[in-house]
Every structure is written in structure tokens, then in C-alpha cells.
Amino acid sequence: MTDNFIRYREFIEATGGLPDDNEKGNLDRYYVIELMRRGKDNPDLPAANYHFRNYYIYSWRDLDRYEQEIKQVCQMLNLRAYCSVNYKRMSQVALDTLAESARRIAAHDYKRFYSIFESCSGKYVERGDELWVVDIDDVTDEPVLAAVRRYIRTMQSGYADPVVYTMPTRSGVHIITRPFNLKQFKDGFWEAITAQYNIDVPDVKKNHLTLLYENLNNIWVRRGQKK
């Protein structure tokens, strides 16, 4: 099981925080939680990956009131909950939604019209304040992860410390960072990290989600499959 709700609160607090309640403060800024069924978690069901639904988090109250519901739905339907590392701005996403709606109407394209806001929300990134995810699989040893973080800190980035947070995943970790020189990172990783610790160059993902919650162990055992 992976439960990152406390860590996600810490991460949001460290990167700007949220209002206490929806009735107080500026609700322009929000985060997205996405529930997804992964094909590898459900080999007996059709479709490799299936998006179930989104939750939109405008305040700490939203995160508190949705937490138990998200966990229960994930357990019942064998889903994973992912959360955005980049916050969204409703003012801009609303404009993007309006423009995309007009474009589709002009083209007589009404397929999944209800999903336009969801799509525009997913694409939006606050330029100049964006975060990346360094996706490291099959590595949980802290000395290795500390070495990777030290290496990232040597990259050209324009930030005093590009490393923001480390989030555990089911198969490893996500190191959440400010943007850095990606070519420099890839060119030097083998000599700096792989040669010593024998791990592959990790994927660096922009505008990506990180794992918030999964409780898949019981499902795997019940179906007689390996964990």
C-alpha cells in the first residue's frame, strides 16, 4: 500500500499552500487528483488504462473531505489515485475551456464535449513556476536516492535548490524538482550515478502526476497473483 496524503499536504504547503476553506481566500489556484485503473493491476479487465474521475482541490477542506472517499473508491474498484504536482489557475483554465469550446463548435465537433474543462485543466502549467518529476523505478535505498538528489543539485537550473520533494511510489520514488538542464542531466548521469549504483537514467516528466494512494495488495492476493 502507498498512502501519500500526509506527504502531499507537506508538498503543497512547501510550494505555496491552500486556503483553509472554500469560503475564504483566493480560489483561483487548485490541484487535481485523478483516479485511474491501470491495466497491469487489472489484467482480467479490458483496456490498458482507464480514467475513472477527477477531484479538484481548492482548499485544505477539499483535501480533508475527499480523502476517505478516494481511498474507499480505490479499494473497491482497484484504482490508483494520482495527484498533480503543478497547481492550476482557474482564471486561465476557464479561458482555455471557452476557447476550446468555441473551436469545437465551429468545427461541429461535439464528442465528449463535457470533458473540455478536464482536458484544459490537465494541459495547463503555470510557466515560470512549473515542476518536473524524475521517475526512478525499483530503487528505494536512501543512499542511492541521496546521490541522485545531489547530482540534480549540480545541474544548471537557475534555482538555489531545484529539488523540492521526494514522493514514494509503488515501484520506487518520484523526485519532484524545478526545471534544470535536461541534456546535462542525461549526458552525465551514467558516469556520476550509473557507474557507481547501477541504475538506469530515469525518465524526467514534465507536467506529470505523482502517486497519491493505492491499496492493491489485497486484490493481487485474492486473485492468486504475485504482488
Coordinates of C-alpha atoms in Angstrom, one line a residue:
M1 CA 0.0 0.0 0.0
T2 CA 1.1 3.6 -0.7
D3 CA -0.6 6.4 1.2
N4 CA 0.9 9.8 0.4
F5 CA -1.8 12.1 1.7
I6 CA 0.3 13.4 4.5
R7 CA 3.2 13.9 2.2
Y8 CA 1.0 15.6 -0.4
R9 CA -0.1 18.1 2.3
E10 CA 3.5 18.8 3.2
F11 CA 4.4 19.2 -0.5
I12 CA 1.6 21.7 -1.2
E13 CA 2.4 23.6 2.0
A14 CA 6.1 23.8 0.9
T15 CA 5.1 25.2 -2.5
G16 CA 2.6 27.8 -1.6
G17 CA -0.2 26.2 0.4
L18 CA -4.0 26.4 0.1
P19 CA -6.8 28.4 1.8
D20 CA -8.3 26.7 4.8
D21 CA -11.8 26.7 3.4
N22 CA -13.6 27.3 0.1
E23 CA -15.4 30.3 1.6
K24 CA -12.1 32.0 2.4
G25 CA -9.2 33.2 0.4
N26 CA -8.4 33.2 -3.4
L27 CA -9.7 30.0 -5.0
D28 CA -8.1 30.7 -8.4
R29 CA -5.3 28.2 -7.6
Y30 CA -6.2 24.4 -7.4
Y31 CA -4.7 20.9 -7.7
V32 CA -6.1 17.8 -9.4
I33 CA -6.5 14.3 -8.1
E34 CA -7.1 11.7 -10.8
L35 CA -8.4 8.2 -10.2
M36 CA -7.2 5.6 -12.7
R37 CA -7.4 1.9 -13.3
R38 CA -4.1 0.6 -14.5
G39 CA -4.1 -2.4 -16.9
K40 CA -1.2 -4.1 -15.1
D41 CA -3.3 -4.0 -11.9
N42 CA -6.3 -5.5 -13.6
P43 CA -5.1 -8.0 -16.2
D44 CA -8.6 -9.6 -16.4
L45 CA -10.3 -6.4 -17.4
P46 CA -10.4 -4.7 -20.9
A47 CA -8.4 -1.5 -21.7
A48 CA -4.9 -1.0 -20.6
N49 CA -5.6 2.2 -18.6
Y50 CA -8.9 3.7 -17.8
H51 CA -9.6 7.2 -16.3
F52 CA -12.3 7.0 -13.7
R53 CA -12.8 10.5 -12.4
N54 CA -11.1 13.7 -11.2
Y55 CA -11.3 15.6 -7.9
Y56 CA -10.4 19.3 -7.8
I57 CA -8.7 20.6 -4.7
Y58 CA -9.2 24.3 -4.0
S59 CA -8.6 24.3 -0.2
W60 CA -7.4 22.1 2.7
R61 CA -11.1 21.4 3.4
D62 CA -11.5 19.8 0.0
L63 CA -8.5 17.5 0.6
D64 CA -9.8 16.5 4.0
R65 CA -13.3 15.8 2.9
Y66 CA -12.3 13.8 -0.2
E67 CA -9.6 11.7 1.4
Q68 CA -11.7 8.8 2.8
E69 CA -13.9 8.7 -0.3
I70 CA -10.8 8.5 -2.6
K71 CA -9.4 5.7 -0.5
Q72 CA -12.6 3.7 -0.4
V73 CA -13.2 4.0 -4.1
C74 CA -9.7 3.0 -4.9
Q75 CA -10.0 -0.1 -2.7
M76 CA -13.4 -1.1 -4.1
L77 CA -12.5 -0.7 -7.8
N78 CA -8.8 -1.5 -7.7
L79 CA -7.8 2.0 -8.7
R80 CA -4.8 4.2 -8.1
A81 CA -5.1 7.9 -7.2
Y82 CA -2.6 10.3 -8.8
C83 CA -2.2 14.0 -7.9
S84 CA -0.8 16.9 -9.8
V85 CA 2.5 18.4 -8.8
N86 CA 1.8 21.6 -10.7
Y87 CA -1.0 23.7 -9.5
K88 CA -3.6 25.1 -11.9
R89 CA -5.2 28.6 -12.3
M90 CA -8.9 28.6 -12.7
S91 CA -8.9 32.0 -14.4
Q92 CA -6.7 30.7 -17.2
V93 CA -8.1 27.2 -17.5
A94 CA -11.6 28.8 -17.8
L95 CA -10.4 30.9 -20.7
D96 CA -8.8 27.9 -22.3
T97 CA -12.0 26.0 -21.9
L98 CA -14.0 28.8 -23.5
A99 CA -11.6 29.0 -26.5
E100 CA -11.6 25.2 -27.0
S101 CA -15.4 25.0 -26.7
A102 CA -15.7 27.7 -29.4
R103 CA -13.2 25.9 -31.7
R104 CA -15.1 22.7 -31.4
I105 CA -18.4 24.3 -32.0
A106 CA -17.1 25.9 -35.2
A107 CA -15.8 22.5 -36.3
H108 CA -19.1 20.8 -35.4
D109 CA -17.1 18.5 -33.1
Y110 CA -19.3 17.6 -30.1
K111 CA -17.6 14.4 -29.0
R112 CA -17.0 14.2 -25.2
F113 CA -17.9 17.9 -25.0
Y114 CA -18.3 17.6 -21.2
S115 CA -14.6 16.7 -20.9
I116 CA -13.2 20.0 -22.3
F117 CA -12.6 21.6 -18.8
E118 CA -10.9 18.4 -17.7
S119 CA -8.6 18.3 -20.7
C120 CA -7.7 22.0 -20.5
S121 CA -7.0 21.6 -16.8
G122 CA -4.7 18.7 -17.4
K123 CA -2.7 20.6 -20.0
Y124 CA -2.3 23.8 -18.1
V125 CA 1.1 24.6 -16.5
E126 CA 2.0 27.9 -14.7
R127 CA 5.0 28.9 -16.7
G128 CA 7.9 30.1 -14.6
D129 CA 6.7 28.1 -11.6
E130 CA 6.5 24.6 -13.1
L131 CA 7.7 21.4 -11.5
W132 CA 9.1 18.2 -13.1
V133 CA 9.0 14.6 -11.9
V134 CA 12.2 12.5 -12.0
D135 CA 10.7 8.9 -12.1
I136 CA 13.0 6.3 -10.5
D137 CA 11.8 2.7 -10.6
D138 CA 13.0 -0.2 -8.5
V139 CA 15.2 2.0 -6.2
T140 CA 14.3 2.8 -2.6
D141 CA 17.7 2.8 -0.9
E142 CA 18.2 6.2 0.6
P143 CA 22.0 6.4 -0.1
V144 CA 21.3 6.0 -3.8
L145 CA 18.4 8.4 -3.8
A146 CA 20.5 10.9 -1.9
A147 CA 23.2 10.6 -4.5
V148 CA 20.7 11.3 -7.3
R149 CA 19.4 14.4 -5.5
R150 CA 23.0 15.6 -5.0
Y151 CA 23.6 15.1 -8.7
I152 CA 20.4 17.0 -9.7
R153 CA 21.6 19.9 -7.5
T154 CA 24.7 20.2 -9.6
M155 CA 22.6 20.8 -12.8
Q156 CA 22.2 24.3 -14.3
S157 CA 18.8 25.3 -13.1
G158 CA 18.6 28.9 -12.0
Y159 CA 17.4 27.8 -8.6
A160 CA 19.3 27.7 -5.3
D161 CA 18.0 24.1 -4.8
P162 CA 16.0 22.5 -7.7
V163 CA 15.0 19.5 -5.5
V164 CA 11.6 20.2 -4.0
Y165 CA 10.3 16.9 -2.6
T166 CA 10.6 13.1 -2.8
M167 CA 7.4 11.1 -3.1
P168 CA 7.3 7.3 -2.7
T169 CA 5.6 5.3 -5.4
R170 CA 4.6 1.6 -5.7
S171 CA 7.8 0.7 -7.6
G172 CA 10.3 3.4 -6.5
V173 CA 10.1 7.2 -6.0
H174 CA 9.3 10.4 -7.8
I175 CA 11.8 13.2 -7.1
I176 CA 9.9 16.5 -7.7
T177 CA 12.1 19.3 -9.0
R178 CA 12.3 22.7 -10.5
P179 CA 13.3 22.6 -14.2
F180 CA 17.0 22.0 -14.8
N181 CA 19.4 21.4 -17.8
L182 CA 18.0 18.1 -19.1
K183 CA 20.8 17.4 -21.6
Q184 CA 23.4 18.0 -18.9
F185 CA 21.5 15.6 -16.6
K186 CA 21.3 12.8 -19.2
D187 CA 24.8 13.2 -20.5
G188 CA 26.4 13.0 -17.1
F189 CA 24.2 10.5 -15.3
W190 CA 26.0 7.3 -16.4
E191 CA 29.4 8.5 -15.1
A192 CA 28.0 10.2 -11.9
I193 CA 25.4 7.6 -10.8
T194 CA 25.0 4.5 -13.0
A195 CA 28.7 3.5 -12.9
Q196 CA 28.6 3.5 -9.1
Y197 CA 25.0 2.5 -8.2
N198 CA 24.0 0.5 -11.4
I199 CA 20.6 2.3 -12.0
D200 CA 19.4 3.4 -15.4
V201 CA 18.9 7.0 -16.4
P202 CA 15.5 7.9 -15.1
D203 CA 12.7 9.4 -17.1
V204 CA 12.2 13.1 -16.5
K205 CA 8.5 14.0 -16.9
K206 CA 7.1 17.5 -17.4
N207 CA 3.6 18.4 -16.1
H208 CA 3.2 15.0 -14.7
L209 CA 1.3 13.4 -11.9
T210 CA 2.6 11.6 -8.8
L211 CA 1.1 8.7 -6.8
L212 CA -1.2 9.7 -4.0
Y213 CA -2.8 6.4 -3.0
E214 CA -3.1 2.7 -3.9
N215 CA -4.0 -0.4 -1.9
L216 CA -3.6 -3.1 -4.4
N217 CA -2.0 -5.9 -2.3
N218 CA -5.3 -7.5 -1.2
I219 CA -6.6 -7.6 -4.7
W220 CA -3.5 -9.3 -6.0
V221 CA -3.6 -11.9 -3.2
R222 CA -7.3 -12.6 -3.8
R223 CA -6.7 -13.3 -7.5
G224 CA -3.9 -15.6 -6.8
Q225 CA -1.3 -13.4 -8.5
K226 CA 2.1 -12.3 -7.3
K227 CA 2.4 -9.0 -5.5

